[in-house]
Coordinates of C-alpha atoms and ligand atoms in Angstrom, one line a residue:
M2 CA 19.2 -63.1 -8.4
K3 CA 19.3 -59.6 -7.8
L4 CA 16.6 -57.8 -10.2
N5 CA 16.7 -54.0 -10.0
I6 CA 13.8 -52.5 -12.3
A7 CA 13.1 -49.0 -12.4
V8 CA 8.7 -48.9 -13.0
L9 CA 7.0 -45.5 -14.8
A10 CA 3.8 -46.3 -14.4
G11 CA 3.1 -43.3 -16.3
D12 CA -0.5 -41.1 -17.3
G13 CA -4.6 -43.3 -17.5
I14 CA -4.8 -46.2 -16.7
G15 CA -0.9 -46.4 -16.5
P16 CA -0.8 -46.8 -12.9
E17 CA -3.5 -49.2 -12.3
I18 CA -2.1 -52.0 -14.3
V19 CA 1.5 -51.0 -13.6
A20 CA 0.5 -52.0 -10.0
Q21 CA -1.2 -55.0 -10.3
A22 CA 2.0 -56.1 -13.0
L23 CA 4.6 -55.3 -10.1
R24 CA 2.7 -57.4 -7.8
V25 CA 2.9 -60.3 -10.5
T26 CA 6.9 -59.3 -10.5
Q27 CA 7.2 -59.7 -6.7
A28 CA 4.8 -62.8 -6.4
V29 CA 7.2 -64.4 -9.1
A30 CA 10.6 -62.6 -7.5
K31 CA 9.8 -64.4 -4.3
K32 CA 8.6 -67.5 -5.4
F33 CA 12.0 -68.0 -7.2
G34 CA 14.1 -66.8 -4.7
H35 CA 15.1 -63.6 -6.6
E36 CA 15.8 -60.1 -4.5
L37 CA 13.7 -57.1 -6.1
H38 CA 14.6 -53.6 -5.8
S39 CA 11.9 -51.3 -7.8
T40 CA 12.6 -47.9 -8.1
E41 CA 9.0 -45.4 -9.6
A42 CA 9.7 -42.4 -11.4
L43 CA 8.0 -40.1 -13.7
V44 CA 7.2 -39.8 -17.2
G45 CA 4.4 -38.6 -19.2
A46 CA 2.0 -35.8 -18.4
V47 CA 2.3 -36.5 -14.7
A48 CA 5.9 -35.6 -15.5
I49 CA 4.9 -32.4 -17.0
D50 CA 2.9 -31.2 -14.0
A51 CA 5.6 -32.1 -11.5
T52 CA 8.7 -30.9 -13.5
G53 CA 7.7 -29.5 -17.1
N54 CA 9.5 -32.2 -18.7
P55 CA 7.9 -35.2 -19.7
Y56 CA 11.2 -37.4 -19.6
P57 CA 12.7 -35.6 -16.7
E58 CA 17.1 -36.3 -16.5
A59 CA 16.0 -37.9 -13.3
T60 CA 14.3 -40.3 -14.9
H61 CA 16.4 -41.1 -17.4
E62 CA 19.2 -41.5 -14.9
I63 CA 17.3 -44.5 -13.0
C64 CA 16.4 -46.0 -16.1
M65 CA 20.2 -46.1 -17.2
K66 CA 20.5 -47.5 -13.7
S67 CA 18.6 -50.3 -13.4
D68 CA 18.5 -53.6 -15.2
A69 CA 15.0 -53.1 -17.2
V70 CA 12.2 -50.9 -17.1
L71 CA 8.6 -51.6 -16.7
F72 CA 6.5 -49.1 -18.2
G73 CA 2.9 -48.0 -18.2
A74 CA 1.6 -45.6 -20.8
I75 CA 1.6 -41.8 -21.6
G76 CA -1.2 -39.3 -22.8
H77 CA -3.8 -37.2 -21.6
P78 CA -6.9 -35.7 -23.1
R79 CA -5.7 -32.5 -22.1
F80 CA -2.5 -32.7 -24.5
D81 CA -4.6 -34.4 -27.3
N82 CA -7.7 -31.9 -27.3
D83 CA -4.8 -29.4 -27.6
P84 CA -3.1 -29.5 -30.7
S85 CA -0.8 -26.3 -29.8
A86 CA 0.6 -27.3 -26.3
K87 CA 4.7 -27.1 -26.8
V88 CA 5.7 -29.6 -24.4
R89 CA 3.3 -33.1 -24.8
P90 CA 3.5 -36.7 -22.6
E91 CA 4.2 -38.3 -26.3
Q92 CA 7.5 -36.6 -26.1
G93 CA 8.7 -38.2 -23.3
L94 CA 8.0 -41.5 -25.0
L95 CA 10.0 -40.6 -27.9
A96 CA 12.7 -39.3 -25.6
M97 CA 12.9 -42.5 -23.4
R98 CA 13.4 -44.3 -26.7
K99 CA 16.0 -42.0 -28.1
K100 CA 18.1 -41.7 -25.0
L101 CA 18.1 -45.4 -24.2
G102 CA 18.6 -46.2 -28.2
L103 CA 15.1 -48.7 -27.9
Y104 CA 15.3 -48.9 -31.7
A105 CA 13.4 -52.5 -31.9
N106 CA 9.7 -53.5 -30.5
I107 CA 9.2 -56.6 -30.6
R108 CA 5.7 -57.2 -30.3
P109 CA 4.5 -61.1 -29.8
L110 CA 1.0 -62.1 -31.0
I111 CA -0.3 -65.2 -29.9
T112 CA -4.6 -65.8 -29.6
F113 CA -5.4 -67.7 -26.2
P114 CA -7.7 -70.3 -27.2
S115 CA -10.4 -68.7 -24.1
L116 CA -10.4 -65.9 -26.2
L117 CA -11.0 -67.0 -29.9
D118 CA -14.7 -66.3 -29.8
K119 CA -13.5 -62.7 -28.5
S120 CA -12.1 -61.8 -31.4
P121 CA -14.5 -60.4 -34.0
L122 CA -12.3 -62.5 -37.0
K123 CA -14.2 -65.9 -37.6
T124 CA -11.9 -68.7 -35.1
D125 CA -10.7 -71.2 -38.1
R126 CA -8.8 -68.1 -39.5
I127 CA -7.2 -67.2 -36.2
E128 CA -6.7 -70.2 -33.8
G129 CA -3.3 -71.3 -33.6
A130 CA -1.9 -67.6 -35.1
D131 CA 1.6 -66.8 -33.6
F132 CA 4.2 -64.6 -34.8
V133 CA 5.9 -61.9 -33.7
V134 CA 6.1 -58.0 -35.5
I135 CA 9.5 -56.4 -34.7
R136 CA 8.7 -52.7 -35.4
E137 CA 11.8 -50.3 -35.8
L138 CA 11.6 -47.4 -33.0
T139 CA 13.8 -44.8 -33.4
G140 CA 13.5 -43.7 -36.7
G141 CA 11.2 -42.7 -39.9
M142 CA 8.4 -40.4 -39.7
Y143 CA 8.3 -39.9 -35.9
F144 CA 11.8 -38.7 -35.5
G145 CA 12.5 -37.2 -38.8
E146 CA 13.2 -33.3 -39.1
P147 CA 12.1 -30.9 -40.6
Q148 CA 8.6 -31.2 -39.1
G149 CA 6.2 -28.4 -38.9
R150 CA 3.8 -25.7 -40.2
S151 CA 3.9 -22.7 -42.7
E152 CA 4.0 -19.7 -41.0
D153 CA 0.7 -19.2 -42.6
G154 CA -0.6 -22.4 -40.9
N155 CA -2.1 -23.5 -44.0
T156 CA 1.0 -26.2 -45.0
S157 CA 2.6 -28.3 -42.9
Y158 CA 4.8 -31.5 -42.6
D159 CA 6.7 -34.4 -41.5
T160 CA 10.1 -35.9 -42.8
C161 CA 10.4 -39.9 -43.5
I162 CA 14.1 -40.6 -42.7
Y163 CA 16.3 -44.1 -43.0
T164 CA 19.9 -44.4 -42.8
R165 CA 21.7 -47.6 -43.8
M166 CA 23.2 -48.4 -40.5
E167 CA 19.6 -48.0 -38.8
V168 CA 18.1 -50.4 -41.4
E169 CA 20.8 -53.2 -41.0
R170 CA 20.5 -53.1 -37.1
I171 CA 17.1 -53.7 -37.5
L172 CA 17.0 -56.6 -40.4
K173 CA 19.7 -58.2 -38.7
L174 CA 17.9 -58.7 -35.2
S175 CA 14.6 -59.9 -37.7
F176 CA 16.8 -62.5 -39.3
E177 CA 18.0 -63.8 -36.1
F178 CA 14.7 -63.9 -34.7
A179 CA 13.8 -66.0 -37.9
M180 CA 16.5 -67.8 -37.3
K181 CA 15.4 -69.2 -33.6
R182 CA 11.7 -69.1 -35.1
N183 CA 10.3 -70.9 -38.2
K184 CA 12.6 -69.1 -40.8
R185 CA 10.0 -67.1 -42.1
L186 CA 10.8 -63.2 -42.6
T187 CA 8.1 -60.9 -44.1
V188 CA 9.9 -57.1 -44.7
V189 CA 6.7 -55.4 -44.6
D190 CA 7.2 -51.8 -46.9
K191 CA 6.0 -49.3 -49.3
A192 CA 8.6 -49.8 -52.0
N193 CA 6.3 -48.7 -55.0
V194 CA 5.8 -45.4 -53.4
L195 CA 8.6 -44.7 -50.5
A196 CA 12.5 -43.9 -51.0
T197 CA 13.0 -45.2 -47.8
S198 CA 11.0 -48.2 -48.2
R199 CA 13.2 -49.0 -51.3
L200 CA 16.5 -48.5 -49.1
W201 CA 14.6 -51.0 -46.9
R202 CA 14.6 -53.5 -49.4
Q203 CA 17.9 -53.1 -51.1
I204 CA 19.5 -53.5 -48.1
A205 CA 17.4 -56.8 -46.7
K206 CA 17.9 -58.2 -50.1
E207 CA 21.7 -57.6 -49.5
M208 CA 21.2 -59.3 -45.9
E209 CA 19.6 -62.5 -47.6
P210 CA 22.7 -64.3 -48.6
Q211 CA 24.0 -64.2 -45.1
Y212 CA 20.4 -66.5 -43.7
P213 CA 20.1 -68.8 -46.3
E214 CA 18.0 -70.7 -44.3
V215 CA 15.4 -67.7 -44.0
A216 CA 13.0 -67.6 -46.8
V217 CA 11.8 -64.1 -47.1
E218 CA 9.1 -62.3 -48.5
Y219 CA 8.3 -59.2 -49.1
M220 CA 4.8 -57.0 -49.0
F221 CA 3.6 -54.1 -49.7
V222 CA 2.2 -52.2 -46.3
D223 CA -1.6 -51.9 -47.9
N224 CA -1.6 -55.7 -48.9
A225 CA -0.3 -56.1 -45.1
A226 CA -2.9 -54.8 -43.4
M227 CA -5.7 -57.1 -45.1
Q228 CA -3.4 -60.2 -45.4
L229 CA -3.0 -59.6 -41.1
I230 CA -6.6 -60.1 -40.5
Q231 CA -7.3 -62.6 -43.3
W232 CA -4.8 -65.0 -42.8
P233 CA -2.5 -63.7 -39.9
K234 CA -1.3 -67.7 -40.1
R235 CA 0.7 -67.0 -42.6
F236 CA 3.4 -65.0 -40.7
D237 CA 6.3 -65.9 -38.4
V238 CA 8.4 -62.5 -38.3
M239 CA 7.3 -59.6 -39.8
V240 CA 9.5 -56.6 -39.7
T241 CA 9.0 -53.2 -40.7
E242 CA 9.2 -49.3 -40.3
N243 CA 8.2 -47.0 -37.0
M244 CA 4.5 -46.0 -38.4
F245 CA 3.6 -48.9 -39.8
G246 CA 4.6 -51.2 -37.4
D247 CA 2.6 -48.6 -34.7
I248 CA -0.5 -49.1 -37.1
L249 CA -0.1 -52.7 -37.7
T250 CA 0.2 -53.8 -34.3
D251 CA -2.7 -52.1 -33.2
E252 CA -4.7 -54.0 -36.1
A253 CA -3.5 -57.6 -35.0
S254 CA -4.5 -57.0 -31.5
V255 CA -8.2 -57.8 -32.8
I256 CA -7.0 -61.1 -33.2
A257 CA -5.8 -61.6 -29.8
G258 CA -9.2 -60.7 -28.4
S259 CA -8.1 -57.2 -27.2
M260 CA -5.9 -54.0 -26.8
G261 CA -5.5 -55.2 -22.9
M262 CA -3.7 -58.5 -24.0
L263 CA -0.5 -57.7 -26.2
P264 CA 2.7 -56.8 -24.0
S265 CA 5.9 -55.8 -26.0
A266 CA 9.6 -55.6 -25.6
S267 CA 11.5 -52.3 -26.2
I268 CA 15.5 -53.4 -27.0
G269 CA 18.1 -51.3 -27.9
I270 CA 21.6 -50.2 -27.0
H271 CA 20.7 -49.4 -22.9
T272 CA 18.4 -51.0 -20.4
S273 CA 15.4 -52.5 -22.1
V274 CA 11.9 -50.8 -21.4
F275 CA 8.7 -53.5 -21.1
E276 CA 5.3 -52.2 -22.0
P277 CA 1.6 -52.8 -23.0
I278 CA 1.5 -52.0 -26.7
H279 CA -1.8 -50.0 -25.8
G280 CA -1.9 -46.3 -24.8
S281 CA -3.6 -44.8 -21.8
Y282 CA -7.0 -45.8 -22.0
P283 CA -8.1 -42.2 -20.9
Q284 CA -11.7 -43.2 -20.4
A285 CA -11.1 -45.9 -17.9
A286 CA -8.3 -43.9 -16.0
G287 CA -9.2 -44.5 -12.1
K288 CA -12.1 -46.8 -12.7
N289 CA -10.1 -50.0 -12.1
I290 CA -11.6 -51.9 -14.8
A291 CA -8.8 -51.9 -17.8
N292 CA -7.4 -54.9 -18.4
P293 CA -3.8 -55.4 -17.1
C294 CA -2.4 -58.5 -18.9
A295 CA -1.1 -56.9 -21.4
T296 CA 1.3 -54.9 -18.9
I297 CA 1.3 -58.3 -16.9
L298 CA 2.6 -60.3 -19.9
S299 CA 4.9 -57.3 -20.3
V300 CA 6.8 -58.2 -17.2
A301 CA 6.8 -62.3 -18.3
M302 CA 8.8 -60.9 -21.7
L303 CA 11.1 -58.7 -18.6
F304 CA 12.2 -62.0 -16.7
E305 CA 13.3 -63.8 -20.0
Y306 CA 15.2 -60.5 -22.1
A307 CA 16.6 -58.8 -18.9
Y308 CA 17.4 -61.8 -17.2
S309 CA 17.2 -65.3 -19.2
L310 CA 14.8 -66.6 -16.5
G311 CA 12.7 -68.6 -18.8
K312 CA 11.0 -70.5 -16.2
E313 CA 9.5 -67.5 -14.5
A314 CA 8.4 -65.9 -17.7
A315 CA 6.5 -69.0 -18.8
L316 CA 4.7 -69.3 -15.0
I317 CA 3.1 -65.8 -15.7
R318 CA 1.8 -67.0 -19.0
K319 CA 0.5 -70.1 -17.7
A320 CA -1.2 -67.6 -14.8
V321 CA -2.4 -65.5 -17.2
E322 CA -3.8 -68.1 -19.4
A323 CA -5.8 -70.1 -16.3
S324 CA -6.9 -66.6 -15.0
L325 CA -8.7 -66.4 -19.1
V326 CA -9.9 -69.8 -18.5
A327 CA -11.5 -69.2 -15.3
G328 CA -13.3 -66.6 -16.9
A329 CA -11.6 -63.8 -14.3
V330 CA -11.5 -61.1 -16.9
T331 CA -11.8 -57.4 -17.2
E332 CA -15.1 -55.9 -19.2
D333 CA -13.6 -55.7 -22.6
L334 CA -12.8 -59.7 -22.4
T335 CA -16.5 -60.4 -20.9
D336 CA -19.9 -59.8 -23.0
D337 CA -21.9 -59.6 -19.7
K338 CA -20.0 -57.1 -17.6
S339 CA -21.6 -57.8 -14.5
K340 CA -19.5 -61.2 -14.7
A341 CA -16.4 -58.7 -15.3
L342 CA -13.7 -58.4 -12.7
S343 CA -12.0 -55.0 -11.6
T344 CA -8.4 -54.7 -12.6
S345 CA -7.3 -55.2 -9.2
A346 CA -9.2 -58.3 -9.0
V347 CA -7.7 -59.6 -12.4
G348 CA -4.5 -59.0 -10.2
D349 CA -5.4 -60.8 -7.3
W350 CA -5.9 -63.6 -9.1
I351 CA -3.3 -64.0 -11.3
V352 CA -1.2 -63.2 -7.6
D353 CA -2.7 -65.9 -5.6
Y354 CA -2.5 -68.3 -9.2
V355 CA 1.7 -67.5 -8.6
N356 CA 1.4 -67.7 -5.2
R357 CA -0.3 -71.6 -5.1
V358 CA 0.8 -73.6 -7.9
E359 CA 4.0 -75.4 -8.4
R360 CA 7.1 -73.7 -10.0
Ligands
NAD412 N1 2.9 -46.6 -25.6 C1 1.9 -45.4 -25.1 O1 2.2 -45.1 -23.8 C2 0.8 -44.7 -25.8 C3 0.6 -45.8 -27.1 C4 -0.8 -45.6 -27.9 C5 -1.3 -44.1 -27.3 N2 -0.9 -43.3 -26.2 C6 -1.8 -42.3 -25.7 O2 -2.5 -42.5 -24.9 C7 -3.7 -41.8 -25.2 C8 -5.1 -42.6 -25.7 O3 -4.8 -43.1 -26.8 P1 -5.9 -44.1 -27.5 O4 -7.4 -43.9 -27.0 O5 -5.6 -44.2 -29.2 O6 -5.5 -45.7 -28.1 P2 -5.1 -46.4 -26.1 O7 -4.6 -47.8 -26.5 O8 -5.3 -45.6 -25.0 O9 -7.0 -47.2 -26.1 C9 -7.6 -47.2 -27.5 C10 -8.9 -48.3 -27.2 O10 -8.6 -50.1 -26.3 C11 -8.7 -50.2 -25.6 N3 -7.9 -50.5 -24.7 C12 -6.6 -50.3 -24.5 N4 -5.9 -50.8 -23.2 C13 -6.9 -51.5 -22.8 C14 -7.0 -52.2 -21.5 N5 -5.7 -52.5 -20.9 N6 -7.7 -52.7 -21.0 C15 -9.2 -52.7 -22.2 N7 -9.1 -52.1 -23.5 C16 -8.3 -51.4 -23.4 C17 -10.1 -49.4 -25.3 O11 -11.6 -50.1 -25.9 C18 -9.6 -48.1 -25.6 O12 -10.7 -47.1 -26.1 C19 -3.8 -40.9 -26.4 O13 -2.9 -39.5 -25.5 C20 -2.4 -41.3 -27.0 O14 -1.5 -40.7 -27.1 C21 0.1 -43.7 -25.5

């Protein structure tokens, strides 16, 4: 099969982790006889520096022409520490999501047996946890207008808006996901306070009869934040709005042991984007110490979602798992930093595994 992938490495650790993920993609493509064609493009602070635009039109065109986008991360302290900056790397991420119509971010969370002791949570609570958070990605407070500050600078405001169409399409996807899994769906909202949440809840209840096999529960986001770490095994598919999903999935990363382990797929109207859930981790940029596994596992999702190539995806997951079992891990996953491998050495280990195991 011909694989035509856009590669947007972005800022901070983005180029380092994406380089390893791309090597794994190449190794898997070779092993299974696929023809890989990848095209690099700018996004984030590096795109601002080069073009003044964090998501240049040329990048968008490359994404639109590709089957899938492999994305690293955006964000730079230069902008984080300058709230008055008019053009910001995050605008590039939001523009990409909007222009590609990426309304759903799918974040699977599983525990790896060899990492159970890396989580600050008790093993018996997290062992076997296996759920998916579906985060709405193009609505809510991150996109709502008006957003701004009063002239005297003493008042600021954001707007949270959701339309029926936006809510229906993400709930439909979530019900369908639940049907393919264990038929349990948790709708997370703040319907006791927020009007947008009440719309979500009303629409979810209207849709329930279409999926009689799915057991639906409704949970306030504050309660969900607690239950996620208290009893994560109770969840199967969780759906929630943009900001709640952003926060809850970072929280959920402690179950897996590190932010560096969680992949995601952003899907919608045009080309899908595959990206780790973490950011550009600027403190580690250029040091070759960041964990590349979230990005490598995002490539597994890319094979599965963009091409329906399940065997390729399974091999990548097997290789990552094997590297963890072998202790071939970066410093976020080891107590003894002297035993930690570099980002590229973990990439070497995984590529070597892919090359030498049976398909
Ligand atoms: N999708 C994105 O591109 C995205 C997402 C979140 C934040 N950001 C941006 O990233 C920058 C830094 O934000 P932040 O510090 O809040 O979030 P971050 O995810 O970059 O880092 C938070 C912490 O998670 C850990 N971590 C993250 N990635 C890791 C990896 N691959 N290996 C090991 N440990 C890892 C580190 O301990 C790090 O201090 C900001 O500019 C922010 O706007 C971008």
